[in-house]
Amino acid sequence: MNDHDDDGIPTIAWTARAVTVEWRGGEAAEFASLWLRDNRPQDRDPHSGQRLIDVCDLPPAPRITAVSVLADHLLVEWEGESAGARFAFAWLRAHAPGAPPRPELRRAPWLEGATLDAARDFAWLGFAALDADAAARGAWLERLLRDGIAFCSGVPATEAGILQAMSRVGRVATTNYGEVFDVRAVPSPENLAYSDLGLGLHTDNPYREPVPGFQALHVLHASPDGGSSLFADGFAIAAHLRATDPATFALLAATPVPFLYRSADAQLYAERPLIQLRCDGAIAAVHYNNRSIAPLRLAAGPAETFYAAYRAFAQLLREPRFQLRCTLGAGDLVLFDNQRILHGRTAFQSARHARHLRGCYLTRDSVHSRAAQARP
Ligand SMILES: [Fe+2]
């Protein structure tokens, strides 16, 4: 026995409307005639791989007239058409209904963050390997996509260090803050992040379109006196809420919440639910930032109902058992999915110690792209 025993020639059954392929391992998939006709390899541009035809160019109900096997390919012919098509079995298997999701969607939720140790349970990569070791960087990126968070050590604790490191990971998104932002205590901050107050768990910039996909924070000066970092997996907490209180979950997923940011040089506004779902009902994003929720436009009755749900979610986010707590040192960098992983910090004493983190945002698609390009 080996892992590839079921890669032999599969068993085929077919009708005019569909082909059923049963692999050696017993797994089977049914492919509609129209789906096969739409995916004929010869209807793709050989250079770009892009489809050359539109759905209107397809016969509405193509009838299969012959199916055969040639080595590791399936051959299909259709009624009234001179050209058949060849499909590699490996390609069919990768695109079968029920095939594993794309790697960027294979997330491993972690609910009980307090039981985890950042150094032991998450991916860490030294700056030199991030910069020069493509295989190590690829493996680290896969764990970032799976866990939603990953760490780097030894990133030069200089102002340029974060951009140098993140140039290997994705494309930095420039915002009204510029390419980077500095998280340190300043007088009269226009964002409470730039104070020494503790910050509850939140996601950044839900008022922005698009919401930053990934966020990096690089420690330039650590505070020995507070200022620990807190993280929680918003997808796992939302799934926990869905399991334990489905009505509250449904209300949060269905209520648009206004988010607003104003400063001297920007006014940013967007509406989105605290828990955002994909069209198939899977959790797509968590947007939670109590500092930037604008007044809700709700009548008294719906407002009461919404506030009860909002409070229930907020209370879950405050539960210490869901929080991964870690103390990052100078040169450490944490990178996380800003629409999944909530982050916060404990208070620190800015008068005694100058804590300084520099942050930046990365576009989601660019990080996914770098991970995909690193795959064999
Ligand atoms: Fe933040």
CSV table of C-alpha atoms and ligand atoms in Angstrom, one decimal:
chain,number,residue,atom,x,y,z
A,1,MET,CA,0.0,0.0,0.0
A,2,ASN,CA,1.1,3.5,-0.6
A,3,ASP,CA,-0.6,6.9,-0.7
A,4,HIS,CA,-0.9,6.6,-4.5
A,5,ASP,CA,-2.7,3.3,-4.7
A,6,ASP,CA,-5.9,5.1,-5.6
A,7,ASP,CA,-4.3,7.0,-8.4
A,8,GLY,CA,-4.6,4.2,-10.9
A,9,ILE,CA,-7.1,4.2,-13.8
A,10,PRO,CA,-10.5,4.9,-12.4
A,11,THR,CA,-13.8,3.2,-13.3
A,12,ILE,CA,-16.1,5.1,-15.6
A,13,ALA,CA,-19.8,5.1,-16.1
A,14,TRP,CA,-21.7,7.6,-18.3
A,15,THR,CA,-25.0,8.7,-19.7
A,16,ALA,CA,-25.8,11.4,-22.3
A,17,ARG,CA,-25.9,13.9,-19.5
A,18,ALA,CA,-23.0,13.1,-17.1
A,19,VAL,CA,-19.9,11.0,-16.5
A,20,THR,CA,-19.3,9.3,-13.2
A,21,VAL,CA,-15.6,8.7,-12.3
A,22,GLU,CA,-14.9,6.2,-9.5
A,23,TRP,CA,-11.3,6.3,-8.3
A,24,ARG,CA,-9.5,3.2,-7.1
A,25,GLY,CA,-9.9,4.3,-3.5
A,26,GLY,CA,-13.7,4.2,-3.9
A,27,GLU,CA,-14.2,7.9,-4.0
A,28,ALA,CA,-16.6,8.9,-6.9
A,29,ALA,CA,-17.6,12.1,-8.5
A,30,GLU,CA,-20.2,13.0,-11.1
A,31,PHE,CA,-19.4,15.5,-13.8
A,32,ALA,CA,-22.3,17.1,-15.8
A,33,SER,CA,-22.0,17.1,-19.6
A,34,LEU,CA,-22.4,20.8,-19.7
A,35,TRP,CA,-19.7,21.3,-17.1
A,36,LEU,CA,-17.3,19.2,-19.1
A,37,ARG,CA,-18.2,21.0,-22.3
A,38,ASP,CA,-17.6,24.3,-20.6
A,39,ASN,CA,-14.2,23.2,-19.4
A,40,ARG,CA,-12.8,21.8,-22.7
A,41,PRO,CA,-9.0,22.5,-22.6
A,42,GLN,CA,-9.1,23.7,-26.2
A,43,ASP,CA,-11.4,26.5,-25.2
A,44,ARG,CA,-8.7,28.1,-23.1
A,45,ASP,CA,-6.0,30.5,-24.4
A,46,PRO,CA,-2.8,28.3,-24.3
A,47,HIS,CA,-0.7,31.2,-23.0
A,48,SER,CA,-2.9,32.8,-20.3
A,49,GLY,CA,-5.1,29.8,-19.5
A,50,GLN,CA,-8.2,32.1,-19.7
A,51,ARG,CA,-11.4,30.9,-21.2
A,52,LEU,CA,-12.1,32.0,-24.8
A,53,ILE,CA,-15.8,31.3,-24.8
A,54,ASP,CA,-18.8,32.6,-22.9
A,55,VAL,CA,-21.7,30.5,-21.5
A,56,CYS,CA,-23.9,31.7,-24.4
A,57,ASP,CA,-21.4,30.0,-26.8
A,58,LEU,CA,-22.2,26.6,-25.2
A,59,PRO,CA,-25.0,24.3,-26.4
A,60,PRO,CA,-27.6,24.4,-23.6
A,61,ALA,CA,-27.9,20.6,-23.3
A,62,PRO,CA,-24.9,18.9,-24.9
A,63,ARG,CA,-25.4,15.1,-25.2
A,64,ILE,CA,-22.5,12.8,-24.6
A,65,THR,CA,-22.1,10.1,-27.3
A,66,ALA,CA,-18.9,8.4,-26.4
A,67,VAL,CA,-16.5,8.2,-23.4
A,68,SER,CA,-13.2,6.4,-23.3
A,69,VAL,CA,-10.0,6.3,-21.3
A,70,LEU,CA,-6.5,6.9,-22.8
A,71,ALA,CA,-3.7,6.4,-20.3
A,72,ASP,CA,-4.4,9.0,-17.5
A,73,HIS,CA,-7.0,10.9,-19.5
A,74,LEU,CA,-10.7,10.8,-20.0
A,75,LEU,CA,-11.9,11.4,-23.6
A,76,VAL,CA,-15.4,12.7,-24.1
A,77,GLU,CA,-17.3,13.2,-27.4
A,78,TRP,CA,-20.6,15.1,-27.9
A,79,GLU,CA,-23.4,14.7,-30.4
A,80,GLY,CA,-23.1,16.9,-33.5
A,81,GLU,CA,-19.6,18.1,-32.6
A,82,SER,CA,-16.5,17.2,-34.4
A,83,ALA,CA,-14.1,17.9,-31.5
A,84,GLY,CA,-14.2,16.0,-28.3
A,85,ALA,CA,-12.2,16.8,-25.2
A,86,ARG,CA,-9.4,15.3,-23.1
A,87,PHE,CA,-9.4,15.7,-19.4
A,88,ALA,CA,-6.5,14.5,-17.1
A,89,PHE,CA,-7.9,12.4,-14.3
A,90,ALA,CA,-5.8,14.4,-11.8
A,91,TRP,CA,-7.4,17.6,-13.0
A,92,LEU,CA,-10.9,16.1,-12.7
A,93,ARG,CA,-10.1,15.0,-9.2
A,94,ALA,CA,-8.8,18.4,-8.1
A,95,HIS,CA,-12.0,20.0,-9.5
A,96,ALA,CA,-14.5,17.4,-8.4
A,97,PRO,CA,-17.4,18.5,-6.2
A,98,GLY,CA,-16.3,17.8,-2.6
A,99,ALA,CA,-12.6,18.2,-3.4
A,100,PRO,CA,-10.6,19.9,-0.6
A,101,PRO,CA,-11.0,23.7,-0.6
A,102,ARG,CA,-8.3,26.0,-1.9
A,103,PRO,CA,-5.4,26.2,0.7
A,104,GLU,CA,-6.3,29.9,1.5
A,105,LEU,CA,-9.7,28.7,2.8
A,106,ARG,CA,-8.4,25.7,4.9
A,107,ARG,CA,-8.4,27.5,8.2
A,108,ALA,CA,-7.8,25.7,11.5
A,109,PRO,CA,-9.8,27.6,14.2
A,110,TRP,CA,-8.3,27.9,17.7
A,111,LEU,CA,-10.9,28.8,20.3
A,112,GLU,CA,-9.2,28.4,23.7
A,113,GLY,CA,-6.3,30.9,23.1
A,114,ALA,CA,-5.4,30.9,26.8
A,115,THR,CA,-4.2,27.3,26.5
A,116,LEU,CA,-1.8,28.1,23.7
A,117,ASP,CA,1.7,29.5,23.8
A,118,ALA,CA,2.7,31.8,21.0
A,119,ALA,CA,6.2,30.5,20.9
A,120,ARG,CA,5.2,26.8,20.9
A,121,ASP,CA,1.9,26.7,19.0
A,122,PHE,CA,2.3,29.1,16.1
A,123,ALA,CA,4.7,29.6,13.2
A,124,TRP,CA,7.9,31.5,13.9
A,125,LEU,CA,10.5,32.4,11.3
A,126,GLY,CA,13.8,34.3,11.6
A,127,PHE,CA,14.2,37.3,9.5
A,128,ALA,CA,17.1,35.8,7.5
A,129,ALA,CA,15.0,32.8,6.5
A,130,LEU,CA,12.0,35.0,5.7
A,131,ASP,CA,14.3,37.0,3.5
A,132,ALA,CA,16.3,34.3,1.7
A,133,ASP,CA,14.7,30.8,2.2
A,134,ALA,CA,11.8,30.5,-0.2
A,135,ALA,CA,10.8,27.0,1.1
A,136,ALA,CA,10.8,28.1,4.8
A,137,ARG,CA,8.9,31.3,3.8
A,138,GLY,CA,6.3,29.2,1.9
A,139,ALA,CA,5.7,26.9,4.9
A,140,TRP,CA,5.4,29.9,7.2
A,141,LEU,CA,2.9,31.5,4.9
A,142,GLU,CA,0.8,28.3,4.8
A,143,ARG,CA,0.6,28.3,8.6
A,144,LEU,CA,-0.3,32.0,8.6
A,145,LEU,CA,-3.3,31.2,6.3
A,146,ARG,CA,-4.3,28.2,8.4
A,147,ASP,CA,-3.9,29.8,11.9
A,148,GLY,CA,-4.6,33.4,10.9
A,149,ILE,CA,-1.4,34.5,12.7
A,150,ALA,CA,2.3,34.0,12.5
A,151,PHE,CA,5.5,35.5,14.0
A,152,CYS,CA,8.9,36.6,12.9
A,153,SER,CA,12.0,37.2,15.0
A,154,GLY,CA,15.1,39.2,14.4
A,155,VAL,CA,13.5,41.8,12.1
A,156,PRO,CA,15.9,44.7,12.3
A,157,ALA,CA,14.5,47.1,14.9
A,158,THR,CA,14.8,50.0,12.6
A,159,GLU,CA,12.2,52.3,11.0
A,160,ALA,CA,12.6,50.5,7.7
A,161,GLY,CA,12.6,46.9,9.2
A,162,ILE,CA,8.9,46.2,8.8
A,163,LEU,CA,8.7,47.2,5.1
A,164,GLN,CA,11.9,45.3,4.4
A,165,ALA,CA,10.4,42.1,6.0
A,166,MET,CA,6.9,42.5,4.5
A,167,SER,CA,8.2,43.0,1.0
A,168,ARG,CA,8.7,39.2,1.1
A,169,VAL,CA,5.2,38.5,2.2
A,170,GLY,CA,2.8,40.7,0.2
A,171,ARG,CA,2.0,44.2,-1.0
A,172,VAL,CA,1.7,47.0,1.6
A,173,ALA,CA,-1.5,48.9,1.4
A,174,THR,CA,-1.0,52.7,1.6
A,175,THR,CA,-3.8,54.4,3.6
A,176,ASN,CA,-4.3,57.9,5.1
A,177,TYR,CA,-1.7,56.8,7.7
A,178,GLY,CA,0.8,56.3,4.9
A,179,GLU,CA,2.6,53.0,4.3
A,180,VAL,CA,3.3,52.5,8.0
A,181,PHE,CA,1.8,53.7,11.3
A,182,ASP,CA,3.5,54.1,14.6
A,183,VAL,CA,1.8,52.7,17.7
A,184,ARG,CA,3.2,54.7,20.7
A,185,ALA,CA,1.8,57.0,23.3
A,186,VAL,CA,1.5,60.6,22.1
A,187,PRO,CA,-0.3,63.6,23.6
A,188,SER,CA,-3.9,64.1,22.4
A,189,PRO,CA,-3.9,61.1,20.1
A,190,GLU,CA,-6.3,61.1,17.2
A,191,ASN,CA,-6.6,57.4,17.7
A,192,LEU,CA,-6.7,55.8,21.1
A,193,ALA,CA,-4.2,53.2,19.8
A,194,TYR,CA,-1.7,56.0,20.1
A,195,SER,CA,-2.1,56.3,23.9
A,196,ASP,CA,-1.0,54.1,26.7
A,197,LEU,CA,-4.5,52.8,27.5
A,198,GLY,CA,-5.2,49.1,27.4
A,199,LEU,CA,-7.1,48.2,24.2
A,200,GLY,CA,-9.8,45.6,24.1
A,201,LEU,CA,-9.8,43.0,21.3
A,202,HIS,CA,-10.6,44.5,18.0
A,203,THR,CA,-10.1,44.4,14.3
A,204,ASP,CA,-8.6,47.4,12.6
A,205,ASN,CA,-10.3,49.9,10.2
A,206,PRO,CA,-13.7,48.4,9.6
A,207,TYR,CA,-14.6,51.9,8.3
A,208,ARG,CA,-12.2,51.3,5.3
A,209,GLU,CA,-13.0,49.8,1.9
A,210,PRO,CA,-11.5,47.3,1.6
A,211,VAL,CA,-10.9,46.5,5.2
A,212,PRO,CA,-7.1,45.8,5.6
A,213,GLY,CA,-6.6,42.1,4.9
A,214,PHE,CA,-3.5,41.4,7.0
A,215,GLN,CA,-1.8,43.5,9.6
A,216,ALA,CA,1.9,43.5,10.7
A,217,LEU,CA,3.1,44.9,13.9
A,218,HIS,CA,6.8,45.2,14.5
A,219,VAL,CA,8.3,45.9,18.0
A,220,LEU,CA,10.9,48.6,17.9
A,221,HIS,CA,10.9,49.2,21.7
A,222,ALA,CA,9.2,46.8,24.1
A,223,SER,CA,7.8,47.9,27.4
A,224,PRO,CA,8.9,45.8,30.3
A,225,ASP,CA,6.0,47.2,32.3
A,226,GLY,CA,2.7,46.1,30.7
A,227,GLY,CA,1.8,46.4,27.0
A,228,SER,CA,1.4,42.6,26.5
A,229,SER,CA,-0.2,41.7,23.2
A,230,LEU,CA,-3.6,39.9,23.1
A,231,PHE,CA,-5.0,37.9,20.2
A,232,ALA,CA,-8.2,35.8,19.7
A,233,ASP,CA,-9.5,33.9,16.8
A,234,GLY,CA,-12.7,35.7,15.8
A,235,PHE,CA,-13.8,32.9,13.5
A,236,ALA,CA,-13.6,30.4,16.3
A,237,ILE,CA,-15.5,32.7,18.7
A,238,ALA,CA,-18.2,33.4,16.1
A,239,ALA,CA,-18.5,29.7,15.4
A,240,HIS,CA,-18.8,29.1,19.1
A,241,LEU,CA,-21.6,31.8,19.2
A,242,ARG,CA,-23.3,30.1,16.3
A,243,ALA,CA,-23.3,26.8,18.1
A,244,THR,CA,-24.4,28.1,21.5
A,245,ASP,CA,-26.7,31.0,20.6
A,246,PRO,CA,-27.8,30.8,16.9
A,247,ALA,CA,-30.3,33.6,17.1
A,248,THR,CA,-27.7,36.1,18.4
A,249,PHE,CA,-25.3,34.9,15.7
A,250,ALA,CA,-27.9,35.4,13.0
A,251,LEU,CA,-28.8,38.9,14.2
A,252,LEU,CA,-25.2,40.0,14.2
A,253,ALA,CA,-24.7,38.6,10.7
A,254,ALA,CA,-27.8,40.4,9.4
A,255,THR,CA,-27.4,43.8,11.0
A,256,PRO,CA,-25.3,46.4,9.1
A,257,VAL,CA,-23.2,48.4,11.6
A,258,PRO,CA,-21.9,51.9,10.6
A,259,PHE,CA,-18.2,52.5,11.2
A,260,LEU,CA,-16.7,56.0,11.0
A,261,TYR,CA,-13.2,57.5,11.3
A,262,ARG,CA,-12.5,61.2,11.2
A,263,SER,CA,-9.3,63.0,11.5
A,264,ALA,CA,-7.8,66.3,10.1
A,265,ASP,CA,-7.1,64.7,6.8
A,266,ALA,CA,-9.7,61.8,6.3
A,267,GLN,CA,-13.3,60.9,6.8
A,268,LEU,CA,-13.9,57.2,6.3
A,269,TYR,CA,-17.3,55.5,6.5
A,270,ALA,CA,-18.5,52.0,5.8
A,271,GLU,CA,-21.4,49.8,7.0
A,272,ARG,CA,-20.8,46.1,7.6
A,273,PRO,CA,-22.1,43.4,10.0
A,274,LEU,CA,-20.0,42.4,13.0
A,275,ILE,CA,-20.0,38.9,11.6
A,276,GLN,CA,-19.9,38.7,7.9
A,277,LEU,CA,-21.0,35.5,6.1
A,278,ARG,CA,-20.2,34.1,2.7
A,279,CYS,CA,-23.2,33.4,0.4
A,280,ASP,CA,-23.0,29.7,1.5
A,281,GLY,CA,-23.3,30.7,5.2
A,282,ALA,CA,-19.6,30.2,6.1
A,283,ILE,CA,-18.0,32.9,8.3
A,284,ALA,CA,-16.1,35.3,6.0
A,285,ALA,CA,-15.0,38.1,8.3
A,286,VAL,CA,-15.3,39.5,11.8
A,287,HIS,CA,-15.4,43.3,12.1
A,288,TYR,CA,-15.3,44.5,15.7
A,289,ASN,CA,-14.0,47.9,16.8
A,290,ASN,CA,-16.0,49.5,19.6
A,291,ARG,CA,-14.0,52.8,19.2
A,292,SER,CA,-15.2,53.4,15.7
A,293,ILE,CA,-18.8,52.2,15.7
A,294,ALA,CA,-21.0,55.2,14.7
A,295,PRO,CA,-24.5,55.7,16.1
A,296,LEU,CA,-26.7,52.9,14.8
A,297,ARG,CA,-29.7,53.9,12.8
A,298,LEU,CA,-32.2,51.6,14.6
A,299,ALA,CA,-35.7,52.2,16.0
A,300,ALA,CA,-36.1,51.5,19.7
A,301,GLY,CA,-37.2,47.9,19.5
A,302,PRO,CA,-34.6,46.7,17.0
A,303,ALA,CA,-32.0,48.7,18.9
A,304,GLU,CA,-32.7,46.9,22.1
A,305,THR,CA,-32.5,43.5,20.3
A,306,PHE,CA,-29.3,44.5,18.6
A,307,TYR,CA,-27.6,45.8,21.7
A,308,ALA,CA,-28.3,42.5,23.5
A,309,ALA,CA,-26.6,40.6,20.7
A,310,TYR,CA,-23.7,43.1,20.5
A,311,ARG,CA,-23.2,42.8,24.2
A,312,ALA,CA,-23.3,39.0,24.1
A,313,PHE,CA,-20.5,39.0,21.4
A,314,ALA,CA,-18.5,41.6,23.3
A,315,GLN,CA,-18.7,39.5,26.5
A,316,LEU,CA,-17.3,36.5,24.6
A,317,LEU,CA,-14.5,38.6,23.3
A,318,ARG,CA,-13.6,39.6,26.9
A,319,GLU,CA,-13.4,36.0,28.1
A,320,PRO,CA,-9.8,35.4,29.1
A,321,ARG,CA,-10.0,31.7,28.0
A,322,PHE,CA,-10.3,32.8,24.4
A,323,GLN,CA,-7.2,35.0,24.5
A,324,LEU,CA,-3.7,34.2,23.5
A,325,ARG,CA,-1.4,36.5,25.5
A,326,CYS,CA,2.2,37.1,24.6
A,327,THR,CA,5.0,39.5,25.3
A,328,LEU,CA,6.9,40.5,22.1
A,329,GLY,CA,10.4,41.7,22.3
A,330,ALA,CA,12.3,44.2,20.2
A,331,GLY,CA,12.7,42.8,16.6
A,332,ASP,CA,9.7,40.5,16.9
A,333,LEU,CA,7.0,40.9,14.3
A,334,VAL,CA,3.5,39.5,14.3
A,335,LEU,CA,1.4,39.2,11.2
A,336,PHE,CA,-2.2,38.4,11.3
A,337,ASP,CA,-5.4,38.2,9.3
A,338,ASN,CA,-7.1,41.5,10.3
A,339,GLN,CA,-10.6,40.2,9.4
A,340,ARG,CA,-10.3,37.1,11.5
A,341,ILE,CA,-7.9,37.6,14.4
A,342,LEU,CA,-8.8,40.2,16.9
A,343,HIS,CA,-5.9,42.0,18.6
A,344,GLY,CA,-5.5,44.1,21.7
A,345,ARG,CA,-3.0,45.0,24.4
A,346,THR,CA,-2.8,45.6,28.1
A,347,ALA,CA,-2.1,49.1,29.4
A,348,PHE,CA,1.4,50.3,29.8
A,349,GLN,CA,3.2,53.1,31.5
A,350,SER,CA,4.3,55.5,28.8
A,351,ALA,CA,5.9,57.9,31.3
A,352,ARG,CA,8.3,55.2,32.4
A,353,HIS,CA,9.0,53.2,29.3
A,354,ALA,CA,8.7,54.2,25.6
A,355,ARG,CA,6.8,51.3,23.9
A,356,HIS,CA,7.0,51.7,20.2
A,357,LEU,CA,5.4,49.4,17.6
A,358,ARG,CA,5.4,50.1,13.9
A,359,GLY,CA,2.6,48.7,11.8
A,360,CYS,CA,1.5,48.3,8.3
A,361,TYR,CA,-1.4,46.6,6.3
A,362,LEU,CA,-1.0,44.1,3.5
A,363,THR,CA,-3.6,43.4,0.9
A,364,ARG,CA,-5.2,40.0,1.3
A,365,ASP,CA,-4.9,38.9,-2.3
A,366,SER,CA,-1.1,39.7,-2.4
A,367,VAL,CA,-0.4,37.5,0.7
A,368,HIS,CA,-2.5,34.7,-0.8
A,369,SER,CA,-0.7,35.1,-4.0
A,370,ARG,CA,2.8,34.8,-2.4
A,371,ALA,CA,1.6,31.7,-0.6
A,372,ALA,CA,0.3,30.2,-3.8
A,373,GLN,CA,3.4,30.9,-5.7
A,374,ALA,CA,5.5,29.2,-3.0
A,375,ARG,CA,3.6,25.9,-3.4
A,376,PRO,CA,5.3,23.2,-5.4
B,1,FE,FE,-5.4,47.9,16.2
